[in-house]
Amino acid sequence: MRTAIVTGGGSGIGRAIALRLASDGHRTAILDLDAESAERVAGEIRDKGHEAMAVGGTDVSDRALVDAAVRTVREKFGPASILVNNAGRTGFDKFLRIDDELWNRMLAVNLTSVYYCAQAIVPDMIDAGWGRIVNISSSSAHSGQQFMTHYVAAKAGVIGLTKSLALELGPRGITVNTIPPGFVDTPMLRNSESQGMLGGSVDHHAELTPVRRAGKPEDIAAACAFLVSEEAGYITGQVIGVNGGRNT
Ligand code: NAP
């Protein structure tokens, strides 16, 4: 049994990952901005007979809050050897409308957060001589996405960070991979649909997707569960697309 930390575990993909890792036998800690949803998911996991804790009010773009949350997890569940950097936020803004504050905020939530969380947890992984990091990026980093230059730049940064950190940490028994999801039915996707930013409904796009459906959060969780497993130890620095064939 290992200790796993999932950021943004109160909703969507992060919730599915937290549920899956807990059912695979890991003590699972959910770090989320929203205390209520983090606690709700931890409760769901405990109701199934697994171990979970929530550290709500953790803004992953704030280093002090990340460090404090990781200390809380360490005290209750012991050092974490699995980290899933999933928390993220989108936004749709015409390029010339983006100001420094918005740009910096988007990078802080989607990219700097990965750097903060990894720096807080990697020392424990090095001590253990074993670790698994999975960073949730985005298929938009491959395809580009109009009105999302800030978000896509941040997610492309996550891919570069993943590849470089994998090279550095490989000799310490730690793997680092990234899953760029594409078109997964979560509150984030439905929010984009309701803002008219998908260029059609979710159902319309599902019809155009090679596997003829939208992704489910559990699709991402399944890939993540494999990447954090013992048997995935020879996979590192990789970009494992889970997108129904929308990006190849
Ligand atoms: P979601 O349902 O909106 O869930 C995101 C979670 O992250 C929410 O619980 C949110 O909390 C939390 N969060 C946001 N900002 C945070 C912060 N600063 N600190 C801590 N937690 C924060 O979205 P999702 O679709 O599951 O997305 C999960 C990840 O997949 C994101 O990184 C997203 O960019 C990526 N992704 C998703 C898709 C897709 O098709 N859904 C595609 C590509 C990439 P609140 O509820 O308080 O906002």
PDB file of C-alpha atoms and ligand atoms in Angstrom:
ATOM      1  CA  MET A   1       0.000   0.000   0.000  1.00  0.00           C
ATOM      2  CA  ARG A   2       1.374   3.400  -1.025  1.00  0.00           C
ATOM      3  CA  THR A   3       0.345   6.975  -0.325  1.00  0.00           C
ATOM      4  CA  ALA A   4      -0.997   8.814  -3.366  1.00  0.00           C
ATOM      5  CA  ILE A   5      -1.712  12.519  -3.741  1.00  0.00           C
ATOM      6  CA  VAL A   6      -4.182  13.652  -6.402  1.00  0.00           C
ATOM      7  CA  THR A   7      -4.587  17.387  -6.989  1.00  0.00           C
ATOM      8  CA  GLY A   8      -7.936  18.687  -8.173  1.00  0.00           C
ATOM      9  CA  GLY A   9      -9.426  15.411  -6.952  1.00  0.00           C
ATOM     10  CA  GLY A  10     -12.760  16.947  -6.035  1.00  0.00           C
ATOM     11  CA  SER A  11     -14.191  16.900  -9.566  1.00  0.00           C
ATOM     12  CA  GLY A  12     -14.096  15.279 -13.001  1.00  0.00           C
ATOM     13  CA  ILE A  13     -10.920  13.469 -13.987  1.00  0.00           C
ATOM     14  CA  GLY A  14      -9.228  13.986 -10.603  1.00  0.00           C
ATOM     15  CA  ARG A  15     -12.189  12.443  -8.781  1.00  0.00           C
ATOM     16  CA  ALA A  16     -12.072   9.363 -11.037  1.00  0.00           C
ATOM     17  CA  ILE A  17      -8.312   9.036 -10.528  1.00  0.00           C
ATOM     18  CA  ALA A  18      -8.675   9.314  -6.735  1.00  0.00           C
ATOM     19  CA  LEU A  19     -11.438   6.670  -6.691  1.00  0.00           C
ATOM     20  CA  ARG A  20      -9.378   4.338  -8.883  1.00  0.00           C
ATOM     21  CA  LEU A  21      -6.095   4.667  -6.993  1.00  0.00           C
ATOM     22  CA  ALA A  22      -7.913   4.095  -3.697  1.00  0.00           C
ATOM     23  CA  SER A  23      -9.661   0.999  -5.053  1.00  0.00           C
ATOM     24  CA  ASP A  24      -6.247  -0.234  -6.245  1.00  0.00           C
ATOM     25  CA  GLY A  25      -5.208  -0.151  -2.583  1.00  0.00           C
ATOM     26  CA  HIS A  26      -3.420   3.170  -2.197  1.00  0.00           C
ATOM     27  CA  ARG A  27      -4.048   5.536   0.724  1.00  0.00           C
ATOM     28  CA  THR A  28      -5.307   8.493  -1.280  1.00  0.00           C
ATOM     29  CA  ALA A  29      -5.154  12.177  -0.406  1.00  0.00           C
ATOM     30  CA  ILE A  30      -7.240  14.661  -2.354  1.00  0.00           C
ATOM     31  CA  LEU A  31      -5.887  18.187  -2.580  1.00  0.00           C
ATOM     32  CA  ASP A  32      -8.387  20.661  -3.980  1.00  0.00           C
ATOM     33  CA  LEU A  33      -9.274  24.310  -3.810  1.00  0.00           C
ATOM     34  CA  ASP A  34     -12.852  23.386  -3.004  1.00  0.00           C
ATOM     35  CA  ALA A  35     -12.966  21.853   0.486  1.00  0.00           C
ATOM     36  CA  GLU A  36     -16.528  20.585   0.139  1.00  0.00           C
ATOM     37  CA  SER A  37     -15.974  18.590  -3.055  1.00  0.00           C
ATOM     38  CA  ALA A  38     -12.623  17.224  -1.804  1.00  0.00           C
ATOM     39  CA  GLU A  39     -14.302  16.005   1.397  1.00  0.00           C
ATOM     40  CA  ARG A  40     -17.224  14.561  -0.587  1.00  0.00           C
ATOM     41  CA  VAL A  41     -14.901  12.461  -2.770  1.00  0.00           C
ATOM     42  CA  ALA A  42     -12.838  11.333   0.240  1.00  0.00           C
ATOM     43  CA  GLY A  43     -16.140  10.285   1.883  1.00  0.00           C
ATOM     44  CA  GLU A  44     -17.167   8.357  -1.254  1.00  0.00           C
ATOM     45  CA  ILE A  45     -13.876   6.467  -1.112  1.00  0.00           C
ATOM     46  CA  ARG A  46     -14.180   5.715   2.615  1.00  0.00           C
ATOM     47  CA  ASP A  47     -17.757   4.493   2.064  1.00  0.00           C
ATOM     48  CA  LYS A  48     -16.287   1.865  -0.282  1.00  0.00           C
ATOM     49  CA  GLY A  49     -13.982   0.731   2.525  1.00  0.00           C
ATOM     50  CA  HIS A  50     -10.768   2.374   1.303  1.00  0.00           C
ATOM     51  CA  GLU A  51      -8.501   4.962   2.933  1.00  0.00           C
ATOM     52  CA  ALA A  52      -8.789   8.594   1.870  1.00  0.00           C
ATOM     53  CA  MET A  53      -8.303  12.076   3.232  1.00  0.00           C
ATOM     54  CA  ALA A  54      -9.113  15.520   1.897  1.00  0.00           C
ATOM     55  CA  VAL A  55      -7.027  18.650   2.203  1.00  0.00           C
ATOM     56  CA  GLY A  56      -9.447  21.305   1.031  1.00  0.00           C
ATOM     57  CA  GLY A  57      -8.555  24.916   0.452  1.00  0.00           C
ATOM     58  CA  THR A  58      -5.290  23.882  -1.211  1.00  0.00           C
ATOM     59  CA  ASP A  59      -4.615  26.298  -4.042  1.00  0.00           C
ATOM     60  CA  VAL A  60      -1.896  24.447  -5.930  1.00  0.00           C
ATOM     61  CA  SER A  61      -0.596  27.705  -7.368  1.00  0.00           C
ATOM     62  CA  ASP A  62       0.454  28.775  -3.841  1.00  0.00           C
ATOM     63  CA  ARG A  63       3.708  27.139  -2.718  1.00  0.00           C
ATOM     64  CA  ALA A  64       3.077  27.678   1.006  1.00  0.00           C
ATOM     65  CA  LEU A  65      -0.357  26.027   0.780  1.00  0.00           C
ATOM     66  CA  VAL A  66       1.074  23.104  -1.231  1.00  0.00           C
ATOM     67  CA  ASP A  67       3.885  22.569   1.299  1.00  0.00           C
ATOM     68  CA  ALA A  68       1.407  22.711   4.197  1.00  0.00           C
ATOM     69  CA  ALA A  69      -0.949  20.240   2.498  1.00  0.00           C
ATOM     70  CA  VAL A  70       1.884  17.799   1.801  1.00  0.00           C
ATOM     71  CA  ARG A  71       2.961  18.018   5.481  1.00  0.00           C
ATOM     72  CA  THR A  72      -0.621  17.245   6.557  1.00  0.00           C
ATOM     73  CA  VAL A  73      -0.723  14.202   4.276  1.00  0.00           C
ATOM     74  CA  ARG A  74       2.695  12.996   5.484  1.00  0.00           C
ATOM     75  CA  GLU A  75       1.579  13.232   9.143  1.00  0.00           C
ATOM     76  CA  LYS A  76      -1.563  11.190   8.574  1.00  0.00           C
ATOM     77  CA  PHE A  77      -0.710   8.804   5.729  1.00  0.00           C
ATOM     78  CA  GLY A  78       3.121   8.832   5.664  1.00  0.00           C
ATOM     79  CA  PRO A  79       5.270  10.089   2.778  1.00  0.00           C
ATOM     80  CA  ALA A  80       3.665  10.030  -0.656  1.00  0.00           C
ATOM     81  CA  SER A  81       5.310   8.035  -3.429  1.00  0.00           C
ATOM     82  CA  ILE A  82       2.579   8.674  -6.037  1.00  0.00           C
ATOM     83  CA  LEU A  83       1.725  12.180  -7.250  1.00  0.00           C
ATOM     84  CA  VAL A  84      -0.920  12.977  -9.835  1.00  0.00           C
ATOM     85  CA  ASN A  85      -0.827  16.622 -10.858  1.00  0.00           C
ATOM     86  CA  ASN A  86      -4.344  17.000 -12.214  1.00  0.00           C
ATOM     87  CA  ALA A  87      -5.694  20.361 -10.965  1.00  0.00           C
ATOM     88  CA  GLY A  88      -6.191  22.827 -13.765  1.00  0.00           C
ATOM     89  CA  ARG A  89      -8.397  25.564 -15.061  1.00  0.00           C
ATOM     90  CA  THR A  90      -9.308  26.665 -18.576  1.00  0.00           C
ATOM     91  CA  GLY A  91     -10.267  30.031 -19.967  1.00  0.00           C
ATOM     92  CA  PHE A  92     -11.208  31.418 -23.357  1.00  0.00           C
ATOM     93  CA  ASP A  93      -9.754  34.802 -24.239  1.00  0.00           C
ATOM     94  CA  LYS A  94      -8.826  36.453 -27.485  1.00  0.00           C
ATOM     95  CA  PHE A  95      -5.052  36.831 -27.559  1.00  0.00           C
ATOM     96  CA  LEU A  96      -5.050  40.630 -27.567  1.00  0.00           C
ATOM     97  CA  ARG A  97      -7.442  40.687 -24.596  1.00  0.00           C
ATOM     98  CA  ILE A  98      -5.070  38.722 -22.370  1.00  0.00           C
ATOM     99  CA  ASP A  99      -3.293  40.892 -19.807  1.00  0.00           C
ATOM    100  CA  ASP A 100      -0.338  40.049 -17.597  1.00  0.00           C
ATOM    101  CA  GLU A 101      -2.489  39.174 -14.620  1.00  0.00           C
ATOM    102  CA  LEU A 102      -4.569  36.629 -16.570  1.00  0.00           C
ATOM    103  CA  TRP A 103      -1.521  35.181 -18.348  1.00  0.00           C
ATOM    104  CA  ASN A 104       0.379  34.750 -15.078  1.00  0.00           C
ATOM    105  CA  ARG A 105      -2.652  33.246 -13.323  1.00  0.00           C
ATOM    106  CA  MET A 106      -3.163  30.690 -16.101  1.00  0.00           C
ATOM    107  CA  LEU A 107       0.490  29.654 -15.974  1.00  0.00           C
ATOM    108  CA  ALA A 108       0.446  29.546 -12.171  1.00  0.00           C
ATOM    109  CA  VAL A 109      -2.552  27.205 -11.941  1.00  0.00           C
ATOM    110  CA  ASN A 110      -1.687  24.935 -14.866  1.00  0.00           C
ATOM    111  CA  LEU A 111       2.127  24.846 -14.894  1.00  0.00           C
ATOM    112  CA  THR A 112       3.799  26.383 -11.823  1.00  0.00           C
ATOM    113  CA  SER A 113       1.550  24.199  -9.654  1.00  0.00           C
ATOM    114  CA  VAL A 114       3.196  21.097 -11.127  1.00  0.00           C
ATOM    115  CA  TYR A 115       6.619  22.473 -10.209  1.00  0.00           C
ATOM    116  CA  TYR A 116       5.483  23.302  -6.641  1.00  0.00           C
ATOM    117  CA  CYS A 117       3.835  19.928  -6.011  1.00  0.00           C
ATOM    118  CA  ALA A 118       6.738  17.958  -7.447  1.00  0.00           C
ATOM    119  CA  GLN A 119       9.289  19.936  -5.415  1.00  0.00           C
ATOM    120  CA  ALA A 120       7.279  19.280  -2.258  1.00  0.00           C
ATOM    121  CA  ILE A 121       7.007  15.516  -2.797  1.00  0.00           C
ATOM    122  CA  VAL A 122      10.088  14.401  -4.760  1.00  0.00           C
ATOM    123  CA  PRO A 123      12.411  14.484  -1.679  1.00  0.00           C
ATOM    124  CA  ASP A 124      10.255  11.775  -0.055  1.00  0.00           C
ATOM    125  CA  MET A 125      10.338   9.751  -3.291  1.00  0.00           C
ATOM    126  CA  ILE A 126      14.124  10.036  -3.432  1.00  0.00           C
ATOM    127  CA  ASP A 127      14.333   8.831   0.194  1.00  0.00           C
ATOM    128  CA  ALA A 128      12.107   5.888  -0.722  1.00  0.00           C
ATOM    129  CA  GLY A 129      14.060   5.153  -3.924  1.00  0.00           C
ATOM    130  CA  TRP A 130      10.682   4.824  -5.701  1.00  0.00           C
ATOM    131  CA  GLY A 131       8.144   7.222  -7.079  1.00  0.00           C
ATOM    132  CA  ARG A 132       5.537   7.767  -9.755  1.00  0.00           C
ATOM    133  CA  ILE A 133       4.504  11.166 -11.063  1.00  0.00           C
ATOM    134  CA  VAL A 134       1.718  11.581 -13.617  1.00  0.00           C
ATOM    135  CA  ASN A 135       1.032  15.067 -14.924  1.00  0.00           C
ATOM    136  CA  ILE A 136      -2.307  15.708 -16.612  1.00  0.00           C
ATOM    137  CA  SER A 137      -1.611  18.006 -19.564  1.00  0.00           C
ATOM    138  CA  SER A 138      -3.957  18.442 -22.531  1.00  0.00           C
ATOM    139  CA  SER A 139      -4.363  17.256 -26.111  1.00  0.00           C
ATOM    140  CA  SER A 140      -4.683  20.955 -26.965  1.00  0.00           C
ATOM    141  CA  ALA A 141      -0.907  21.168 -26.499  1.00  0.00           C
ATOM    142  CA  HIS A 142      -0.608  18.997 -29.638  1.00  0.00           C
ATOM    143  CA  SER A 143      -3.329  20.551 -31.730  1.00  0.00           C
ATOM    144  CA  GLY A 144      -3.404  24.145 -30.495  1.00  0.00           C
ATOM    145  CA  GLN A 145      -6.727  25.733 -29.568  1.00  0.00           C
ATOM    146  CA  GLN A 146      -8.012  29.135 -30.529  1.00  0.00           C
ATOM    147  CA  PHE A 147      -8.665  31.592 -27.683  1.00  0.00           C
ATOM    148  CA  MET A 148      -6.574  29.448 -25.325  1.00  0.00           C
ATOM    149  CA  THR A 149      -3.011  30.619 -25.940  1.00  0.00           C
ATOM    150  CA  HIS A 150      -2.370  30.999 -22.191  1.00  0.00           C
ATOM    151  CA  TYR A 151      -3.821  27.597 -21.235  1.00  0.00           C
ATOM    152  CA  VAL A 152      -2.208  25.743 -24.135  1.00  0.00           C
ATOM    153  CA  ALA A 153       1.181  27.359 -23.494  1.00  0.00           C
ATOM    154  CA  ALA A 154       0.960  26.219 -19.866  1.00  0.00           C
ATOM    155  CA  LYS A 155      -0.046  22.665 -20.818  1.00  0.00           C
ATOM    156  CA  ALA A 156       2.747  22.461 -23.411  1.00  0.00           C
ATOM    157  CA  GLY A 157       5.064  23.518 -20.586  1.00  0.00           C
ATOM    158  CA  VAL A 158       3.808  20.575 -18.524  1.00  0.00           C
ATOM    159  CA  ILE A 159       4.880  18.232 -21.323  1.00  0.00           C
ATOM    160  CA  GLY A 160       8.379  19.735 -21.442  1.00  0.00           C
ATOM    161  CA  LEU A 161       8.681  19.663 -17.650  1.00  0.00           C
ATOM    162  CA  THR A 162       7.609  15.998 -17.641  1.00  0.00           C
ATOM    163  CA  LYS A 163      10.218  14.941 -20.191  1.00  0.00           C
ATOM    164  CA  SER A 164      13.047  16.803 -18.469  1.00  0.00           C
ATOM    165  CA  LEU A 165      12.151  15.708 -14.929  1.00  0.00           C
ATOM    166  CA  ALA A 166      11.918  12.097 -16.116  1.00  0.00           C
ATOM    167  CA  LEU A 167      15.554  12.230 -17.282  1.00  0.00           C
ATOM    168  CA  GLU A 168      16.671  13.739 -13.982  1.00  0.00           C
ATOM    169  CA  LEU A 169      14.744  11.387 -11.692  1.00  0.00           C
ATOM    170  CA  GLY A 170      15.054   8.116 -13.631  1.00  0.00           C
ATOM    171  CA  PRO A 171      18.245   7.095 -11.790  1.00  0.00           C
ATOM    172  CA  ARG A 172      16.414   7.570  -8.459  1.00  0.00           C
ATOM    173  CA  GLY A 173      13.676   5.031  -9.252  1.00  0.00           C
ATOM    174  CA  ILE A 174      11.099   7.691 -10.060  1.00  0.00           C
ATOM    175  CA  THR A 175       9.104   7.768 -13.293  1.00  0.00           C
ATOM    176  CA  VAL A 176       7.445  10.901 -14.670  1.00  0.00           C
ATOM    177  CA  ASN A 177       4.858  10.720 -17.441  1.00  0.00           C
ATOM    178  CA  THR A 178       2.091  12.885 -18.797  1.00  0.00           C
ATOM    179  CA  ILE A 179      -1.415  12.081 -19.975  1.00  0.00           C
ATOM    180  CA  PRO A 180      -2.882  14.717 -22.279  1.00  0.00           C
ATOM    181  CA  PRO A 181      -6.628  14.049 -22.154  1.00  0.00           C
ATOM    182  CA  GLY A 182      -8.853  14.982 -25.055  1.00  0.00           C
ATOM    183  CA  PHE A 183     -12.565  15.667 -24.902  1.00  0.00           C
ATOM    184  CA  VAL A 184     -13.458  14.084 -21.567  1.00  0.00           C
ATOM    185  CA  ASP A 185     -16.979  14.584 -20.250  1.00  0.00           C
ATOM    186  CA  THR A 186     -16.426  16.587 -17.048  1.00  0.00           C
ATOM    187  CA  PRO A 187     -17.770  19.848 -15.616  1.00  0.00           C
ATOM    188  CA  MET A 188     -14.866  21.579 -17.410  1.00  0.00           C
ATOM    189  CA  LEU A 189     -15.943  20.262 -20.828  1.00  0.00           C
ATOM    190  CA  ARG A 190     -19.630  21.024 -20.188  1.00  0.00           C
ATOM    191  CA  ASN A 191     -18.678  24.541 -19.135  1.00  0.00           C
ATOM    192  CA  SER A 192     -16.844  25.011 -22.459  1.00  0.00           C
ATOM    193  CA  GLU A 193     -19.925  23.674 -24.268  1.00  0.00           C
ATOM    194  CA  SER A 194     -22.262  26.065 -22.453  1.00  0.00           C
ATOM    195  CA  GLN A 195     -19.975  29.002 -23.327  1.00  0.00           C
ATOM    196  CA  GLY A 196     -20.253  27.980 -27.007  1.00  0.00           C
ATOM    197  CA  MET A 197     -16.512  27.346 -27.169  1.00  0.00           C
ATOM    198  CA  LEU A 198     -16.571  23.801 -28.534  1.00  0.00           C
ATOM    199  CA  GLY A 199     -17.802  24.758 -31.986  1.00  0.00           C
ATOM    200  CA  GLY A 200     -20.817  22.435 -31.507  1.00  0.00           C
ATOM    201  CA  SER A 201     -22.299  20.281 -28.791  1.00  0.00           C
ATOM    202  CA  VAL A 202     -20.526  17.476 -26.931  1.00  0.00           C
ATOM    203  CA  ASP A 203     -22.804  14.988 -28.758  1.00  0.00           C
ATOM    204  CA  HIS A 204     -21.865  16.460 -32.139  1.00  0.00           C
ATOM    205  CA  HIS A 205     -18.149  16.125 -31.372  1.00  0.00           C
ATOM    206  CA  ALA A 206     -18.638  12.606 -29.995  1.00  0.00           C
ATOM    207  CA  GLU A 207     -19.954  11.618 -33.453  1.00  0.00           C
ATOM    208  CA  LEU A 208     -16.794  12.998 -35.071  1.00  0.00           C
ATOM    209  CA  THR A 209     -14.490  11.173 -32.645  1.00  0.00           C
ATOM    210  CA  PRO A 210     -12.971   7.959 -34.082  1.00  0.00           C
ATOM    211  CA  VAL A 211     -14.317   5.814 -31.193  1.00  0.00           C
ATOM    212  CA  ARG A 212     -17.707   7.606 -31.511  1.00  0.00           C
ATOM    213  CA  ARG A 213     -18.046   8.781 -27.941  1.00  0.00           C
ATOM    214  CA  ALA A 214     -16.748  11.389 -25.537  1.00  0.00           C
ATOM    215  CA  GLY A 215     -14.110  10.288 -23.052  1.00  0.00           C
ATOM    216  CA  LYS A 216     -15.074   9.324 -19.531  1.00  0.00           C
ATOM    217  CA  PRO A 217     -13.019  10.416 -16.513  1.00  0.00           C
ATOM    218  CA  GLU A 218     -12.515   6.681 -15.849  1.00  0.00           C
ATOM    219  CA  ASP A 219     -10.658   6.371 -19.189  1.00  0.00           C
ATOM    220  CA  ILE A 220      -7.990   8.718 -17.882  1.00  0.00           C
ATOM    221  CA  ALA A 221      -8.008   7.051 -14.463  1.00  0.00           C
ATOM    222  CA  ALA A 222      -7.313   3.651 -16.041  1.00  0.00           C
ATOM    223  CA  ALA A 223      -4.234   4.948 -17.882  1.00  0.00           C
ATOM    224  CA  CYS A 224      -3.072   6.707 -14.743  1.00  0.00           C
ATOM    225  CA  ALA A 225      -3.512   3.562 -12.624  1.00  0.00           C
ATOM    226  CA  PHE A 226      -1.231   1.685 -15.020  1.00  0.00           C
ATOM    227  CA  LEU A 227       1.415   4.414 -15.103  1.00  0.00           C
ATOM    228  CA  VAL A 228       1.685   4.479 -11.286  1.00  0.00           C
ATOM    229  CA  SER A 229       1.880   0.683 -11.049  1.00  0.00           C
ATOM    230  CA  GLU A 230       4.997  -1.339 -10.339  1.00  0.00           C
ATOM    231  CA  GLU A 231       4.909  -2.881 -13.821  1.00  0.00           C
ATOM    232  CA  ALA A 232       5.112   0.517 -15.547  1.00  0.00           C
ATOM    233  CA  GLY A 233       8.635   1.075 -14.224  1.00  0.00           C
ATOM    234  CA  TYR A 234      10.210   1.091 -17.713  1.00  0.00           C
ATOM    235  CA  ILE A 235       7.869   3.834 -18.958  1.00  0.00           C
ATOM    236  CA  THR A 236       9.106   7.328 -18.248  1.00  0.00           C
ATOM    237  CA  GLY A 237       9.214  10.702 -19.968  1.00  0.00           C
ATOM    238  CA  GLN A 238       6.278   9.630 -22.140  1.00  0.00           C
ATOM    239  CA  VAL A 239       3.218  11.412 -23.431  1.00  0.00           C
ATOM    240  CA  ILE A 240       0.368   8.872 -23.279  1.00  0.00           C
ATOM    241  CA  GLY A 241      -2.577  10.303 -25.194  1.00  0.00           C
ATOM    242  CA  VAL A 242      -6.058   9.240 -24.061  1.00  0.00           C
ATOM    243  CA  ASN A 243      -8.377  10.892 -26.554  1.00  0.00           C
ATOM    244  CA  GLY A 244     -10.463   8.366 -28.496  1.00  0.00           C
ATOM    245  CA  GLY A 245      -8.213   8.815 -31.521  1.00  0.00           C
ATOM    246  CA  ARG A 246      -8.885  12.539 -31.892  1.00  0.00           C
ATOM    247  CA  ASN A 247      -5.140  13.210 -31.783  1.00  0.00           C
ATOM    248  CA  THR A 248      -2.663  10.656 -33.094  1.00  0.00           C
TER     249      THR A 248
HETATM  250  P1  NAP B   1     -12.821  19.960 -13.554  1.00  0.00           P
HETATM  251  O1  NAP B   1     -13.980  19.032 -13.506  1.00  0.00           O
HETATM  252  O2  NAP B   1     -13.039  21.421 -13.624  1.00  0.00           O
HETATM  253  O3  NAP B   1     -11.881  19.630 -12.303  1.00  0.00           O
HETATM  254  C1  NAP B   1     -10.746  20.395 -12.011  1.00  0.00           C
HETATM  255  C2  NAP B   1     -10.518  20.355 -10.523  1.00  0.00           C
HETATM  256  O4  NAP B   1      -9.326  21.126 -10.235  1.00  0.00           O
HETATM  257  C3  NAP B   1     -11.659  21.014  -9.748  1.00  0.00           C
HETATM  258  O5  NAP B   1     -11.947  20.257  -8.590  1.00  0.00           O
HETATM  259  C4  NAP B   1     -11.084  22.385  -9.387  1.00  0.00           C
HETATM  260  O6  NAP B   1     -11.601  22.952  -8.197  1.00  0.00           O
HETATM  261  C5  NAP B   1      -9.631  22.015  -9.180  1.00  0.00           C
HETATM  262  N1  NAP B   1      -8.782  23.198  -9.234  1.00  0.00           N
HETATM  263  C6  NAP B   1      -8.831  24.223 -10.125  1.00  0.00           C
HETATM  264  N2  NAP B   1      -7.922  25.148  -9.835  1.00  0.00           N
HETATM  265  C7  NAP B   1      -7.285  24.706  -8.716  1.00  0.00           C
HETATM  266  C8  NAP B   1      -6.251  25.231  -7.914  1.00  0.00           C
HETATM  267  N3  NAP B   1      -5.661  26.392  -8.189  1.00  0.00           N
HETATM  268  N4  NAP B   1      -5.844  24.514  -6.831  1.00  0.00           N
HETATM  269  C9  NAP B   1      -6.421  23.335  -6.527  1.00  0.00           C
HETATM  270  N5  NAP B   1      -7.407  22.791  -7.245  1.00  0.00           N
HETATM  271  C10 NAP B   1      -7.839  23.474  -8.326  1.00  0.00           C
HETATM  272  O7  NAP B   1     -11.899  19.618 -14.799  1.00  0.00           O
HETATM  273  P2  NAP B   1     -11.438  18.242 -15.498  1.00  0.00           P
HETATM  274  O8  NAP B   1     -12.003  18.227 -16.847  1.00  0.00           O
HETATM  275  O9  NAP B   1     -11.616  17.091 -14.584  1.00  0.00           O
HETATM  276  O10 NAP B   1      -9.875  18.565 -15.664  1.00  0.00           O
HETATM  277  C11 NAP B   1      -8.845  17.880 -14.956  1.00  0.00           C
HETATM  278  C12 NAP B   1      -7.527  18.147 -15.671  1.00  0.00           C
HETATM  279  O11 NAP B   1      -7.596  17.626 -17.002  1.00  0.00           O
HETATM  280  C13 NAP B   1      -7.191  19.638 -15.809  1.00  0.00           C
HETATM  281  O12 NAP B   1      -5.808  19.824 -15.617  1.00  0.00           O
HETATM  282  C14 NAP B   1      -7.575  19.937 -17.238  1.00  0.00           C
HETATM  283  O13 NAP B   1      -6.857  21.032 -17.751  1.00  0.00           O
HETATM  284  C15 NAP B   1      -7.209  18.631 -17.913  1.00  0.00           C
HETATM  285  N6  NAP B   1      -7.908  18.422 -19.196  1.00  0.00           N
HETATM  286  C16 NAP B   1      -9.219  18.107 -19.261  1.00  0.00           C
HETATM  287  C17 NAP B   1      -9.826  17.886 -20.492  1.00  0.00           C
HETATM  288  C18 NAP B   1     -11.258  17.483 -20.639  1.00  0.00           C
HETATM  289  O14 NAP B   1     -11.679  17.176 -21.766  1.00  0.00           O
HETATM  290  N7  NAP B   1     -12.069  17.490 -19.586  1.00  0.00           N
HETATM  291  C19 NAP B   1      -9.066  17.996 -21.672  1.00  0.00           C
HETATM  292  C20 NAP B   1      -7.734  18.333 -21.575  1.00  0.00           C
HETATM  293  C21 NAP B   1      -7.145  18.527 -20.333  1.00  0.00           C
HETATM  294  P3  NAP B   1     -12.917  23.885  -8.257  1.00  0.00           P
HETATM  295  O15 NAP B   1     -14.067  22.921  -8.361  1.00  0.00           O
HETATM  296  O16 NAP B   1     -12.873  24.637  -6.975  1.00  0.00           O
HETATM  297  O17 NAP B   1     -12.764  24.739  -9.461  1.00  0.00           O
END
